[in-house]
Amino acid sequence: MAETYLADLKTDRSVDDPEFDTKDMQEKISKLGKVLSHDATKLTLACKSPRKPADGIKMITEISNTFFRLVGFYNTIPKQAGKTYKEAFRAAVRDTLLGQIALCNSFSDEPKKEFMVPTAVLWETCKMMETQMPVDNRAAVLKQWKTMQETLADAKSEVHDVADGDAGGFDDDEDEEMSPEQIAVAKQCAQLVDLVVFIYVKIERRCIKEADCLLCDQLADAGRVLGDETDVLVSQLYDSDAETIRAKYIKEYVDKALALIQAAQKVSLPEEHAKWFEMCSKKLQEIATKKD
């Protein structure tokens, strides 16, 4: 049952419903998360000895019905609700299905596995479904944005460590000192990441809350791409020579940052904020072309 539903989630149904109520969907999924949590508890009790197999079968049937409703509601989410919103619900349903599979396997495998761990994992996923599902696409993007900013903060800390010469394990040799050229390019990357961190903060405060559903998704997409590129840029400080980083990775990084700014500039903003993004575009290119 669960594996069939997992396969079903991979099918992207193009649903069209201009009247779709995102808040109502949030409430329905929240209630089903609570029901599923209780079902999981009942299943663990029904499958423990000396209960009869019929007790376990009854609870599996009830859980199957709950998942049928979960997947059914998910499949009614239309494109108008927003890509990020729909993905948040898809991930939640997927995680509960995976948790249910793990729980069932703990009872079916020989020798018997410890069932309390997968039960606790499923409870935690259900709790998240109860309390943390987004009310609309903007809320889904803001939640994802917070995660991106946490990742950026880690990258910023790391790139500054390298730029300050504290690059333990640099070139796989803790005793090898960085060359002046390597330090210079690391400082250049640190400046870029610093500016990108400010851009993410500005977009969170000024753009996402003003953007429509489509623009929210465009910001989320561009933000994810730039976040991934940040990890690539910082990792190359350990693996590539300075000229390669400047010619390839810094150029690619700035291109992704400019793409995010272009998405932000589609939002209707007061003149002072629009000018701030224009200034950032120029500053990114200035840093990228600078050679110490």
GROMACS .gro file of C-alpha atoms in nm:
model
  292
    1MET     CA    1   0.000   0.000   0.000
    2ALA     CA    2   0.260   0.255   0.111
    3GLU     CA    3   0.496   0.176  -0.177
    4THR     CA    4   0.209   0.213  -0.425
    5TYR     CA    5   0.129   0.556  -0.284
    6LEU     CA    6   0.498   0.654  -0.297
    7ALA     CA    7   0.500   0.571  -0.668
    8ASP     CA    8   0.180   0.769  -0.711
    9LEU     CA    9   0.342   1.080  -0.562
   10LYS     CA   10   0.594   1.082  -0.848
   11THR     CA   11   0.312   1.153  -1.094
   12ASP     CA   12   0.270   1.527  -1.139
   13ARG     CA   13  -0.101   1.581  -1.197
   14SER     CA   14  -0.186   1.910  -1.365
   15VAL     CA   15  -0.487   2.017  -1.159
   16ASP     CA   16  -0.663   2.344  -1.239
   17ASP     CA   17  -0.874   2.495  -0.960
   18PRO     CA   18  -0.877   2.877  -0.930
   19GLU     CA   19  -1.100   2.854  -0.622
   20PHE     CA   20  -0.866   2.625  -0.429
   21ASP     CA   21  -0.840   2.716  -0.059
   22THR     CA   22  -0.480   2.667   0.065
   23LYS     CA   23  -0.575   2.729   0.429
   24ASP     CA   24  -0.849   2.465   0.413
   25MET     CA   25  -0.596   2.217   0.274
   26GLN     CA   26  -0.356   2.297   0.557
   27GLU     CA   27  -0.628   2.226   0.812
   28LYS     CA   28  -0.729   1.897   0.650
   29ILE     CA   29  -0.371   1.768   0.634
   30SER     CA   30  -0.311   1.882   0.994
   31LYS     CA   31  -0.608   1.679   1.117
   32LEU     CA   32  -0.501   1.374   0.917
   33GLY     CA   33  -0.151   1.403   1.064
   34LYS     CA   34  -0.304   1.378   1.410
   35VAL     CA   35  -0.516   1.079   1.304
   36LEU     CA   36  -0.213   0.905   1.156
   37SER     CA   37  -0.014   0.958   1.474
   38HIS     CA   38  -0.286   0.788   1.675
   39ASP     CA   39  -0.305   0.509   1.415
   40ALA     CA   40   0.068   0.447   1.453
   41THR     CA   41   0.028   0.415   1.829
   42LYS     CA   42  -0.257   0.169   1.789
   43LEU     CA   43  -0.056  -0.031   1.536
   44THR     CA   44   0.237  -0.076   1.774
   45LEU     CA   45  -0.003  -0.201   2.042
   46ALA     CA   46  -0.186  -0.429   1.798
   47CYS     CA   47   0.134  -0.591   1.671
   48LYS     CA   48   0.295  -0.659   2.008
   49SER     CA   49   0.264  -1.007   2.151
   50PRO     CA   50   0.036  -1.160   2.263
   51ARG     CA   51  -0.209  -0.971   2.039
   52LYS     CA   52  -0.368  -1.165   1.755
   53PRO     CA   53  -0.279  -1.111   1.384
   54ALA     CA   54  -0.634  -0.991   1.324
   55ASP     CA   55  -0.568  -0.690   1.548
   56GLY     CA   56  -0.270  -0.586   1.337
   57ILE     CA   57  -0.458  -0.641   1.012
   58LYS     CA   58  -0.740  -0.419   1.137
   59MET     CA   59  -0.501  -0.135   1.215
   60ILE     CA   60  -0.318  -0.169   0.883
   61THR     CA   61  -0.654  -0.130   0.713
   62GLU     CA   62  -0.731   0.184   0.912
   63ILE     CA   63  -0.388   0.331   0.834
   64SER     CA   64  -0.436   0.249   0.467
   65ASN     CA   65  -0.761   0.444   0.471
   66THR     CA   66  -0.587   0.743   0.632
   67PHE     CA   67  -0.315   0.740   0.370
   68PHE     CA   68  -0.578   0.707   0.097
   69ARG     CA   69  -0.727   1.034   0.220
   70LEU     CA   70  -0.385   1.201   0.255
   71VAL     CA   71  -0.275   1.115  -0.097
   72GLY     CA   72  -0.620   1.198  -0.232
   73PHE     CA   73  -0.615   1.547  -0.079
   74TYR     CA   74  -0.259   1.603  -0.201
   75ASN     CA   75  -0.365   1.517  -0.556
   76THR     CA   76  -0.625   1.796  -0.548
   77ILE     CA   77  -0.362   2.070  -0.505
   78PRO     CA   78  -0.367   2.277  -0.826
   79LYS     CA   79  -0.086   2.463  -0.996
   80GLN     CA   80  -0.240   2.792  -0.883
   81ALA     CA   81  -0.148   2.706  -0.523
   82GLY     CA   82   0.220   2.736  -0.608
   83LYS     CA   83   0.502   2.493  -0.675
   84THR     CA   84   0.675   2.541  -0.340
   85TYR     CA   85   0.348   2.496  -0.149
   86LYS     CA   86   0.268   2.174  -0.334
   87GLU     CA   87   0.621   2.041  -0.285
   88ALA     CA   88   0.594   2.100   0.091
   89PHE     CA   89   0.285   1.879   0.107
   90ARG     CA   90   0.434   1.618  -0.125
   91ALA     CA   91   0.743   1.594   0.099
   92ALA     CA   92   0.528   1.562   0.412
   93VAL     CA   93   0.314   1.282   0.268
   94ARG     CA   94   0.625   1.108   0.131
   95ASP     CA   95   0.800   1.120   0.468
   96THR     CA   96   0.501   0.974   0.649
   97LEU     CA   97   0.479   0.694   0.394
   98LEU     CA   98   0.848   0.616   0.440
   99GLY     CA   99   0.800   0.622   0.816
  100GLN     CA  100   0.508   0.382   0.790
  101ILE     CA  101   0.712   0.143   0.576
  102ALA     CA  102   0.992   0.145   0.833
  103LEU     CA  103   0.744   0.078   1.115
  104CYS     CA  104   0.579  -0.213   0.934
  105ASN     CA  105   0.919  -0.361   0.852
  106SER     CA  106   1.011  -0.353   1.220
  107PHE     CA  107   0.728  -0.600   1.288
  108SER     CA  108   0.761  -0.814   0.978
  109ASP     CA  109   1.137  -0.877   0.974
  110GLU     CA  110   1.301  -1.173   1.146
  111PRO     CA  111   1.456  -1.134   1.393
  112LYS     CA  112   1.221  -0.859   1.515
  113LYS     CA  113   1.363  -0.509   1.496
  114GLU     CA  114   1.316  -0.244   1.763
  115PHE     CA  115   0.978  -0.087   1.682
  116MET     CA  116   0.990   0.216   1.912
  117VAL     CA  117   1.250   0.401   1.703
  118PRO     CA  118   1.050   0.395   1.376
  119THR     CA  119   0.734   0.471   1.576
  120ALA     CA  120   0.898   0.782   1.725
  121VAL     CA  121   1.017   0.891   1.381
  122LEU     CA  122   0.665   0.856   1.243
  123TRP     CA  123   0.521   1.046   1.540
  124GLU     CA  124   0.767   1.330   1.473
  125THR     CA  125   0.673   1.345   1.106
  126CYS     CA  126   0.303   1.346   1.194
  127LYS     CA  127   0.365   1.627   1.446
  128MET     CA  128   0.532   1.831   1.175
  129MET     CA  129   0.231   1.767   0.950
  130GLU     CA  130   0.001   1.882   1.230
  131THR     CA  131   0.182   2.204   1.315
  132GLN     CA  132   0.420   2.317   1.042
  133MET     CA  133   0.246   2.291   0.705
  134PRO     CA  134   0.236   2.624   0.516
  135VAL     CA  135  -0.088   2.814   0.486
  136ASP     CA  136  -0.003   2.931   0.134
  137ASN     CA  137   0.280   2.949  -0.119
  138ARG     CA  138   0.434   3.258   0.037
  139ALA     CA  139   0.457   3.085   0.373
  140ALA     CA  140   0.612   2.780   0.207
  141VAL     CA  141   0.877   2.995   0.038
  142LEU     CA  142   0.954   3.187   0.358
  143LYS     CA  143   1.004   2.862   0.546
  144GLN     CA  144   1.235   2.732   0.275
  145TRP     CA  145   1.417   3.067   0.271
  146LYS     CA  146   1.502   3.034   0.640
  147THR     CA  147   1.667   2.699   0.569
  148MET     CA  148   1.866   2.851   0.281
  149GLN     CA  149   1.987   3.132   0.507
  150GLU     CA  150   2.107   2.884   0.769
  151THR     CA  151   2.308   2.704   0.500
  152LEU     CA  152   2.451   3.034   0.378
  153ALA     CA  153   2.554   3.126   0.731
  154ASP     CA  154   2.758   2.805   0.753
  155ALA     CA  155   2.920   2.875   0.415
  156LYS     CA  156   3.000   3.231   0.519
  157SER     CA  157   3.172   3.110   0.834
  158GLU     CA  158   3.375   2.857   0.640
  159VAL     CA  159   3.487   3.091   0.364
  160HIS     CA  160   3.602   3.346   0.622
  161ASP     CA  161   3.801   3.078   0.801
  162VAL     CA  162   3.979   3.004   0.474
  163ALA     CA  163   4.032   3.373   0.397
  164ASP     CA  164   4.183   3.423   0.744
  165GLY     CA  165   4.425   3.138   0.680
  166ASP     CA  166   4.247   2.896   0.913
  167ALA     CA  167   4.192   2.626   0.651
  168GLY     CA  168   4.259   2.303   0.834
  169GLY     CA  169   4.313   2.026   0.582
  170PHE     CA  170   4.377   2.268   0.294
  171ASP     CA  171   4.499   2.068  -0.004
  172ASP     CA  172   4.472   1.757   0.218
  173ASP     CA  173   4.772   1.873   0.417
  174GLU     CA  174   4.711   2.043   0.751
  175ASP     CA  175   5.071   2.167   0.759
  176GLU     CA  176   5.067   2.327   0.415
  177GLU     CA  177   5.031   2.703   0.419
  178MET     CA  178   4.814   2.886   0.171
  179SER     CA  179   4.987   3.095  -0.090
  180PRO     CA  180   4.921   3.471  -0.111
  181GLU     CA  181   4.725   3.406  -0.432
  182GLN     CA  182   4.507   3.147  -0.261
  183ILE     CA  183   4.438   3.380   0.030
  184ALA     CA  184   4.353   3.664  -0.210
  185VAL     CA  185   4.097   3.458  -0.400
  186ALA     CA  186   3.950   3.329  -0.073
  187LYS     CA  187   3.902   3.688   0.044
  188GLN     CA  188   3.740   3.767  -0.290
  189CYS     CA  189   3.497   3.476  -0.240
  190ALA     CA  190   3.429   3.588   0.117
  191GLN     CA  191   3.327   3.932  -0.010
  192LEU     CA  192   3.090   3.775  -0.260
  193VAL     CA  193   2.930   3.547  -0.003
  194ASP     CA  194   2.894   3.836   0.243
  195LEU     CA  195   2.703   4.037  -0.016
  196VAL     CA  196   2.487   3.740  -0.112
  197VAL     CA  197   2.391   3.694   0.254
  198PHE     CA  198   2.267   4.054   0.261
  199ILE     CA  199   2.074   3.995  -0.063
  200TYR     CA  200   1.892   3.697   0.092
  201VAL     CA  201   1.800   3.906   0.396
  202LYS     CA  202   1.672   4.188   0.177
  203ILE     CA  203   1.463   3.952  -0.035
  204GLU     CA  204   1.312   3.793   0.275
  205ARG     CA  205   1.215   4.128   0.423
  206ARG     CA  206   1.113   4.318   0.110
  207CYS     CA  207   1.034   4.085  -0.178
  208ILE     CA  208   0.875   3.756  -0.073
  209LYS     CA  209   0.602   3.926   0.130
  210GLU     CA  210   0.514   4.148  -0.168
  211ALA     CA  211   0.550   3.891  -0.448
  212ASP     CA  212   0.260   3.705  -0.606
  213CYS     CA  213   0.247   3.325  -0.614
  214LEU     CA  214   0.447   3.287  -0.937
  215LEU     CA  215   0.718   3.532  -0.834
  216CYS     CA  216   0.750   3.359  -0.497
  217ASP     CA  217   0.831   3.036  -0.679
  218GLN     CA  218   1.080   3.212  -0.906
  219LEU     CA  219   1.257   3.358  -0.603
  220ALA     CA  220   1.262   3.016  -0.437
  221ASP     CA  221   1.406   2.849  -0.747
  222ALA     CA  222   1.676   3.113  -0.796
  223GLY     CA  223   1.754   3.109  -0.423
  224ARG     CA  224   1.801   2.731  -0.419
  225VAL     CA  225   2.030   2.743  -0.723
  226LEU     CA  226   2.246   3.016  -0.569
  227GLY     CA  227   2.257   2.833  -0.236
  228ASP     CA  228   2.387   2.521  -0.408
  229GLU     CA  229   2.639   2.729  -0.601
  230THR     CA  230   2.763   2.880  -0.274
  231ASP     CA  231   2.855   2.532  -0.151
  232VAL     CA  232   3.034   2.464  -0.480
  233LEU     CA  233   3.229   2.789  -0.464
  234VAL     CA  234   3.348   2.736  -0.107
  235SER     CA  235   3.442   2.372  -0.170
  236GLN     CA  236   3.658   2.473  -0.466
  237LEU     CA  237   3.882   2.677  -0.237
  238TYR     CA  238   4.023   2.341  -0.123
  239ASP     CA  239   4.041   2.169  -0.461
  240SER     CA  240   4.115   2.424  -0.735
  241ASP     CA  241   4.390   2.675  -0.810
  242ALA     CA  242   4.320   3.046  -0.775
  243GLU     CA  243   4.296   3.122  -1.147
  244THR     CA  244   4.048   2.841  -1.209
  245ILE     CA  245   3.832   2.967  -0.924
  246ARG     CA  246   3.835   3.320  -1.069
  247ALA     CA  247   3.778   3.216  -1.429
  248LYS     CA  248   3.514   2.951  -1.369
  249TYR     CA  249   3.361   2.931  -1.024
  250ILE     CA  250   3.345   3.299  -0.934
  251LYS     CA  251   3.196   3.378  -1.274
  252GLU     CA  252   2.931   3.107  -1.234
  253TYR     CA  253   2.857   3.224  -0.881
  254VAL     CA  254   2.805   3.584  -0.984
  255ASP     CA  255   2.581   3.475  -1.273
  256LYS     CA  256   2.358   3.284  -1.029
  257ALA     CA  257   2.354   3.579  -0.789
  258LEU     CA  258   2.253   3.816  -1.069
  259ALA     CA  259   1.974   3.577  -1.167
  260LEU     CA  260   1.839   3.595  -0.811
  261ILE     CA  261   1.855   3.974  -0.817
  262GLN     CA  262   1.670   3.979  -1.150
  263ALA     CA  263   1.394   3.769  -0.995
  264ALA     CA  264   1.378   4.010  -0.700
  265GLN     CA  265   1.357   4.309  -0.935
  266LYS     CA  266   1.034   4.172  -1.084
  267VAL     CA  267   0.862   4.252  -0.755
  268SER     CA  268   0.710   4.597  -0.736
  269LEU     CA  269   0.935   4.773  -0.484
  270PRO     CA  270   0.978   5.130  -0.358
  271GLU     CA  271   1.248   5.318  -0.548
  272GLU     CA  272   1.502   5.304  -0.265
  273HIS     CA  273   1.492   4.924  -0.255
  274ALA     CA  274   1.499   4.891  -0.634
  275LYS     CA  275   1.813   5.105  -0.638
  276TRP     CA  276   1.967   4.888  -0.366
  277PHE     CA  277   1.939   4.580  -0.587
  278GLU     CA  278   2.090   4.771  -0.880
  279MET     CA  279   2.382   4.868  -0.658
  280CYS     CA  280   2.428   4.505  -0.554
  281SER     CA  281   2.445   4.393  -0.917
  282LYS     CA  282   2.724   4.639  -0.984
  283LYS     CA  283   2.907   4.551  -0.663
  284LEU     CA  284   2.898   4.177  -0.742
  285GLN     CA  285   3.055   4.236  -1.082
  286GLU     CA  286   3.309   4.474  -0.934
  287ILE     CA  287   3.423   4.217  -0.677
  288ALA     CA  288   3.433   3.941  -0.939
  289THR     CA  289   3.663   4.134  -1.171
  290LYS     CA  290   3.893   4.267  -0.901
  291LYS     CA  291   4.243   4.120  -0.873
  292ASP     CA  292   4.464   4.191  -0.572
   0.00000   0.00000   0.00000
